[in-house]
Short mmCIF file of C-alpha atoms in Angstrom, two decimals:
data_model
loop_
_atom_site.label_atom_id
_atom_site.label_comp_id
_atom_site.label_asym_id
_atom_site.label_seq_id
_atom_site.Cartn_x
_atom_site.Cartn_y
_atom_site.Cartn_z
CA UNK A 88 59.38 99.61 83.30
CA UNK A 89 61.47 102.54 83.77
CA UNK A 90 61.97 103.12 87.63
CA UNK A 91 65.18 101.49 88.21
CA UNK A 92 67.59 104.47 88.43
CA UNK A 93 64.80 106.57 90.17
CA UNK A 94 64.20 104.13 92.78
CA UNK A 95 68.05 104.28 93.32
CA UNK A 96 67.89 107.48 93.66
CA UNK A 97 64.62 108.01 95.92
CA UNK A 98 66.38 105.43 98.85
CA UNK A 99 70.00 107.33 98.12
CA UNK A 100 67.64 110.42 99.08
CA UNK A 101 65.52 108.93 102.03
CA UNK A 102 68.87 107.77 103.67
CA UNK A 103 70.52 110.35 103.21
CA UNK A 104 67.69 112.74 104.71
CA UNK A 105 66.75 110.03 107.74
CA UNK A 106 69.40 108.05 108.01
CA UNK A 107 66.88 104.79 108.93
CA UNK A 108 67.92 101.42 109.42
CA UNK A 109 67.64 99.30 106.28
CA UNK A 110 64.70 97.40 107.88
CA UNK A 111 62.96 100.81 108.37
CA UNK A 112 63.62 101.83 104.75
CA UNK A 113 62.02 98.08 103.22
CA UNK A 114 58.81 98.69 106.02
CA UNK A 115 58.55 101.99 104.74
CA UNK A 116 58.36 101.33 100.75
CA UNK A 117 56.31 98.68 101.46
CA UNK A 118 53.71 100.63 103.84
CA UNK A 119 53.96 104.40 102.87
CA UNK A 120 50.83 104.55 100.61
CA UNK A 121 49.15 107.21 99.08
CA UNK A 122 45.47 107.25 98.59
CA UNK A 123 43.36 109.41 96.38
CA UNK A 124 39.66 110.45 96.61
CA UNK A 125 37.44 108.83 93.94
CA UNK A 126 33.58 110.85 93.41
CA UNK A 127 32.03 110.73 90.28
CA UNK A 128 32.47 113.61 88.39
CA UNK A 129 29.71 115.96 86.64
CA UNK A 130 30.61 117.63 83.99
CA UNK A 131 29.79 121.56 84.12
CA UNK A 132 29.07 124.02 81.06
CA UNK A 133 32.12 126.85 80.59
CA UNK A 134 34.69 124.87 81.67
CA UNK A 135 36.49 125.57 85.25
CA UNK A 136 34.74 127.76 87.71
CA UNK A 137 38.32 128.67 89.50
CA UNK A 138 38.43 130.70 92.54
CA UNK A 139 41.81 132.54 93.73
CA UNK A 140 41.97 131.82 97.40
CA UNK A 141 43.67 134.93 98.66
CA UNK A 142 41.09 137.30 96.82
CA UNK A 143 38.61 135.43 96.29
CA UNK A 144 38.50 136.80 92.66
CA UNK A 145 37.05 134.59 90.20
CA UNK A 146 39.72 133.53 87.25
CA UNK A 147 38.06 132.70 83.75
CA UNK A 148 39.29 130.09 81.16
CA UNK A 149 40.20 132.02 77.95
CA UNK A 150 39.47 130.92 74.68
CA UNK A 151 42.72 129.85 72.72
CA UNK A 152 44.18 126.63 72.83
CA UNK A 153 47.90 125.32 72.68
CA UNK A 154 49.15 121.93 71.98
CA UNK A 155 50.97 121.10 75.84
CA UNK A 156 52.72 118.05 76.66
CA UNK A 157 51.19 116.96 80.13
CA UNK A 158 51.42 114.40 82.62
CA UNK A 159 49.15 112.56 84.91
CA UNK A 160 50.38 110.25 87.96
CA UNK A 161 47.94 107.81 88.63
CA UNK A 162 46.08 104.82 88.31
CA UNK A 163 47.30 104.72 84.49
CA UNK A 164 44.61 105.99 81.64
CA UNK A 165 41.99 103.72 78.93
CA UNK A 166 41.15 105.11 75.86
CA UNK A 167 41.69 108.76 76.02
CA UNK A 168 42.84 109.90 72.51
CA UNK A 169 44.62 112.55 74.23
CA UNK A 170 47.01 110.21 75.38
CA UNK A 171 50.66 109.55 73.48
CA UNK A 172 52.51 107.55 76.08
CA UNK A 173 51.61 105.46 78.75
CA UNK A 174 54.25 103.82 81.08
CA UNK A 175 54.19 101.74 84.76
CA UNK A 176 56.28 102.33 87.32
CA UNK A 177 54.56 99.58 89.05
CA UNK A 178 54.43 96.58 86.62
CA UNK A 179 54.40 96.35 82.56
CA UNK A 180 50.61 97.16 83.20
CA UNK A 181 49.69 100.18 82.06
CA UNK A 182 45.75 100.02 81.65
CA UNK A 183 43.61 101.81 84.44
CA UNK A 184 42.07 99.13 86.91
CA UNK A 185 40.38 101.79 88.84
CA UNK A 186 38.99 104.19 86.74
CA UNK A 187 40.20 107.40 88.35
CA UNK A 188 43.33 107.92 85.93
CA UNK A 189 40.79 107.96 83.25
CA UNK A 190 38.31 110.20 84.51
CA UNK A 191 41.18 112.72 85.37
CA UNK A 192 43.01 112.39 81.70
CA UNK A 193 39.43 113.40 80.58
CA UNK A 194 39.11 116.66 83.05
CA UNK A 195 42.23 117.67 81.36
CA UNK A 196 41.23 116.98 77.74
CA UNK A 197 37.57 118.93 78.17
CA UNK A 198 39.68 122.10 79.71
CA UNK A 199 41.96 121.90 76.57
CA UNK A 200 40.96 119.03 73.63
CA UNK A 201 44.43 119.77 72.09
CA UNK A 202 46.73 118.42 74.86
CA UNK A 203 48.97 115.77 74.56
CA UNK A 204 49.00 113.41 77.89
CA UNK A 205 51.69 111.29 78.89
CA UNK A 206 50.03 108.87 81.39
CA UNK A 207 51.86 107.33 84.30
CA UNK A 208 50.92 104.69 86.59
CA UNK A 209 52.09 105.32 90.35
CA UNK A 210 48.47 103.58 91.86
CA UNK A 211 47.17 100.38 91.61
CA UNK A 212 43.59 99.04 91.36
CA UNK A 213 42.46 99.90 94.61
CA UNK A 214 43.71 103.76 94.25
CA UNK A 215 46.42 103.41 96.61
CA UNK A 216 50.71 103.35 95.70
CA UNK A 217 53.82 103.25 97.21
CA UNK A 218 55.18 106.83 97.59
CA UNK A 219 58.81 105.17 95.92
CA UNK A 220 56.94 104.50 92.96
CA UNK A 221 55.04 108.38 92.76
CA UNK A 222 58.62 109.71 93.37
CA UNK A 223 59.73 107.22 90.06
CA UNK A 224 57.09 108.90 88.17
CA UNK A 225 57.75 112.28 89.05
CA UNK A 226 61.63 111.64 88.11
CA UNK A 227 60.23 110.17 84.78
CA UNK A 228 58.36 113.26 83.87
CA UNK A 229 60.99 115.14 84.54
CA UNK A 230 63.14 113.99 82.03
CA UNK A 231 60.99 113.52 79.54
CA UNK A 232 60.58 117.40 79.90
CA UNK A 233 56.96 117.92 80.66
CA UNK A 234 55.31 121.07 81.07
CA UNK A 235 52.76 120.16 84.07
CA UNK A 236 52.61 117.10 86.38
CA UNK A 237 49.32 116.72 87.52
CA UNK A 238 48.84 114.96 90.78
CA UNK A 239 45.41 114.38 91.83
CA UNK A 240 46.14 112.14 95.45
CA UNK A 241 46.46 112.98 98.79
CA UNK A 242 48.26 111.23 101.80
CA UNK A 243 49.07 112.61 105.21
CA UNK A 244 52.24 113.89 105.85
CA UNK A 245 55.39 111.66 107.08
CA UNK A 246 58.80 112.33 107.51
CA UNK A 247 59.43 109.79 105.17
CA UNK A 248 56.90 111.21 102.21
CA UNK A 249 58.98 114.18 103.16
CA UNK A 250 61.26 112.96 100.52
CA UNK A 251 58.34 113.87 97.65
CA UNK A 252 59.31 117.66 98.44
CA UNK A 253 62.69 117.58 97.22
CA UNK A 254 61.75 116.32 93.61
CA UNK A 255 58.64 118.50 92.97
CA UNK A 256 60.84 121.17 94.28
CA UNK A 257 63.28 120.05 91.42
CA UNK A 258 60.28 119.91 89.04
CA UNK A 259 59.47 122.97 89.34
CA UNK A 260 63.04 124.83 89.09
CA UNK A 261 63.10 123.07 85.87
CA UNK A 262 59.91 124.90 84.48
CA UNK A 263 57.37 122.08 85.30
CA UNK A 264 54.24 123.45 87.02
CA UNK A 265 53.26 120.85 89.46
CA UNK A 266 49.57 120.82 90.12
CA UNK A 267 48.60 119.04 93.42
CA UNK A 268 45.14 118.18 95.03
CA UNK A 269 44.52 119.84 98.44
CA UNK A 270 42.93 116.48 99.94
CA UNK A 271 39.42 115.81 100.62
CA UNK A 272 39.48 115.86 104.67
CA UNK A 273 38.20 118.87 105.27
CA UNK A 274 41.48 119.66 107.47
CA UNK A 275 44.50 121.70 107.28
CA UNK A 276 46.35 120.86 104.22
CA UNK A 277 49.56 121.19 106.18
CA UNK A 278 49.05 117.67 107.09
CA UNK A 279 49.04 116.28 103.86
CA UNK A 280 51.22 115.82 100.38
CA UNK A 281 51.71 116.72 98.02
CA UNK A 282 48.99 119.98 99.28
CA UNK A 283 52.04 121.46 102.08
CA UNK A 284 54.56 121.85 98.75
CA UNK A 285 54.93 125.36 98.53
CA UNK A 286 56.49 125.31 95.40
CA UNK A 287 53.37 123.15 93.54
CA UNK A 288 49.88 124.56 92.89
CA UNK A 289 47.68 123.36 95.57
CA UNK A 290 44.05 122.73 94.34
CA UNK A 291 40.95 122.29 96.45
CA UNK A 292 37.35 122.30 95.65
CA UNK A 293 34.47 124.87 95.68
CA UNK A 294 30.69 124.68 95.32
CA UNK A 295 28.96 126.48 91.81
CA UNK A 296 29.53 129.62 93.66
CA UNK A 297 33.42 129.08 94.56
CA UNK A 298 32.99 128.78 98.18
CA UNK A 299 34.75 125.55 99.47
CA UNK A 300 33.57 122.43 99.80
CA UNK A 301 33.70 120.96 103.31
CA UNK A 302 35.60 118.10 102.63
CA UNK A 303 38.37 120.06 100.62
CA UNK A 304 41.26 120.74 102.86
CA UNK A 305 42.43 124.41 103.25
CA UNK A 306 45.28 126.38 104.32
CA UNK A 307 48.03 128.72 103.30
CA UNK A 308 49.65 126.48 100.50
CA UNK A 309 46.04 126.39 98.53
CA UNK A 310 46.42 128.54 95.98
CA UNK A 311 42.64 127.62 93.88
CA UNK A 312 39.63 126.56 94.48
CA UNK A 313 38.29 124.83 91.31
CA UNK A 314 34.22 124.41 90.84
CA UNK A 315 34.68 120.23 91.18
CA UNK A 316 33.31 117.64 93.44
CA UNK A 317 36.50 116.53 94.95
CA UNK A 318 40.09 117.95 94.85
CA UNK A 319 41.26 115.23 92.43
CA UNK A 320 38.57 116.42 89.90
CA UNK A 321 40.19 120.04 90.85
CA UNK A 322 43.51 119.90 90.24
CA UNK A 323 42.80 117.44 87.08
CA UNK A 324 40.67 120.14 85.80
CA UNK A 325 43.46 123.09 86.64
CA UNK A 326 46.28 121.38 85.07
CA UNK A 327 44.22 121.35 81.96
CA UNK A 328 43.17 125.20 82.56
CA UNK A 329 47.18 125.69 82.75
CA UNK A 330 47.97 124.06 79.36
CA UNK A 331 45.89 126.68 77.97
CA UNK A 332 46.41 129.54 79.69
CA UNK A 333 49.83 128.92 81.63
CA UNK A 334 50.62 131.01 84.82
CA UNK A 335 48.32 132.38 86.49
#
C-alpha cells in the first residue's frame, strides 16, 4: 500500500483545521464514509450528450483522440485493458468487489479508447470508504502527475470532509482537472463533496434531451450536465470527454 505519508498528512491537516480531540479524530476516520450511487448504465450512440449548465448550450465530443494518463478513485477496476496501474489505499486488494470502479473505468475508455487509467481503490465492497483513505488517493495521484482525477461518489458535507477541499484545491493548481459527481439526491449540491469544490468540475445528470434528472443534485458549483443515468456514470463519462478534448 502506499498511504502511509498521506494519511500523516490528512490527520496533520484535520488537526490543524479543527483542532479535535484525538478520540474525535479515531471516531471520525473510522465513521466519515463516503457513499456512491450505483445504476446500471446504458450505453448511448455518439458518445456524451453534455449540457453546459449556465447556457444551457449543448457541448459535442470531437473526433481526435490523445493518449491521457487518468485516474479513477473507487472501488478499484477488473479487466479493463485501459488500465496500467492499479493500487489500494485500503488493503493489498486491488480487484473491484463491487463492480462500480469497473463500470466507470469503462465510461472513460468508450469516451476515449486510447486512455491510459491508473485505478485506485478508496471504496470497499459495499461502495462506501473512509474519507482518510479518498484523501490518500487523491495525494497519490497527485504525485504520480495525473492529468484528471475522476471522482464519481458523493457524501454530505462535514466539517471534517472539509479537509477533501484543501487537496483537490492543490490538485488542481498543479494542472489536474478534478472531475466530481454532483450526487444523486436531487438536492442542493452545496450539501455534498466533493460537488461544493469550486475549483473541481461538478457533474450531474440529464435526460436524452439534457434537462436534469431529478435525482441529480444542482446548484451553482455544477458546471455539466452529462446525458447518464446517475452522476457517477456523468462525471465517469466527462473525465473521459476531457482526455480528449481538455478544457472546456
Amino acid at each position: 500500500m502506499c498511504r502511509s505519508k498521506a494519511y500523516r498528512e490528512f490527520e496533520s491537516l484535520l488537526l490543524r483545521q479543527k483542532k479535535p480531540s484525538p478520540n474525535r479524530v479515531v471516531a471520525f476516520l473510522l465513521n466519515q464514509r463516503f457513499e456512491q450511487g450505483v445504476s446500471e448504465a446504458k450505453k448511448r450512440p455518439g458518445g456524451a450528450f453534455v449540457t453546459r449548465c449556465a447556457c444551457r448550450g449543448v457541448v459535442t465530443p470531437r473526433v481526435n483522440l490523445s493518449c491521457c494518463a487518468r485516474k479513477s478513485i473507487d472501488t478499484g477496476v477488473n479487466d479493463v485493458a485501459n488500465v496500467t496501474e492499479s493500487v489500494s489505499m485500503i488493503g493489498d486488494n486491488t480487484a473491484d468487489e463491487n463492480g462500480h470502479g469497473t463500470r466507470m473505468a469503462q465510461l472513460v475508455a468508450e469516451q476515449n479508447p486510447n486512455v491510459s487509467i491508473l485505478s485506485i481503490k478508496a471504496l470497499g465492497a459495499d461502495g462506501t470508504g473512509d474519507i482518510s483513505a479518498v484523501y490518500a488517493a487523491i495525494r497519490y495521484a497527485i504525485d504520480k502527475k495525473v492529468s484528471v482525477i475522476n471522482l464519481s461518489m458523493s457524501a454530505v458535507a462535514t466539517a471534517e470532509n472539509a479537509a477533501l477541499t484543501s487537496i483537490i484545491d492543490e490538485a488542481t493548481a498543479a494542472g489536474i482537472a478534478v472531475v466530481g459527481a454532483a450526487g444523486n439526491k436531487g438536492m442542493d449540491v452545496r450539501f455534498f463533496v466533493p460537488g461544493n469544490i469550486e475549483s473541481a468540475y461538478i457533474i450531474g445528470a440529464a435526460d436524452e434531451d439534457g434537462v436534469r434528472i431529478t435525482s441529480s443534485n444542482y446548484g451553482s458549483t455544477v458546471d455539466f450536465n452529462v446525458h447518464a443515468d446517475s452522476t457517477s456514470e456523468a462525471a465517469a463519462k466527462f473525465s473521459g470527454y476531457y482526455t480528449v478534448n481538455g478544457a472546456v
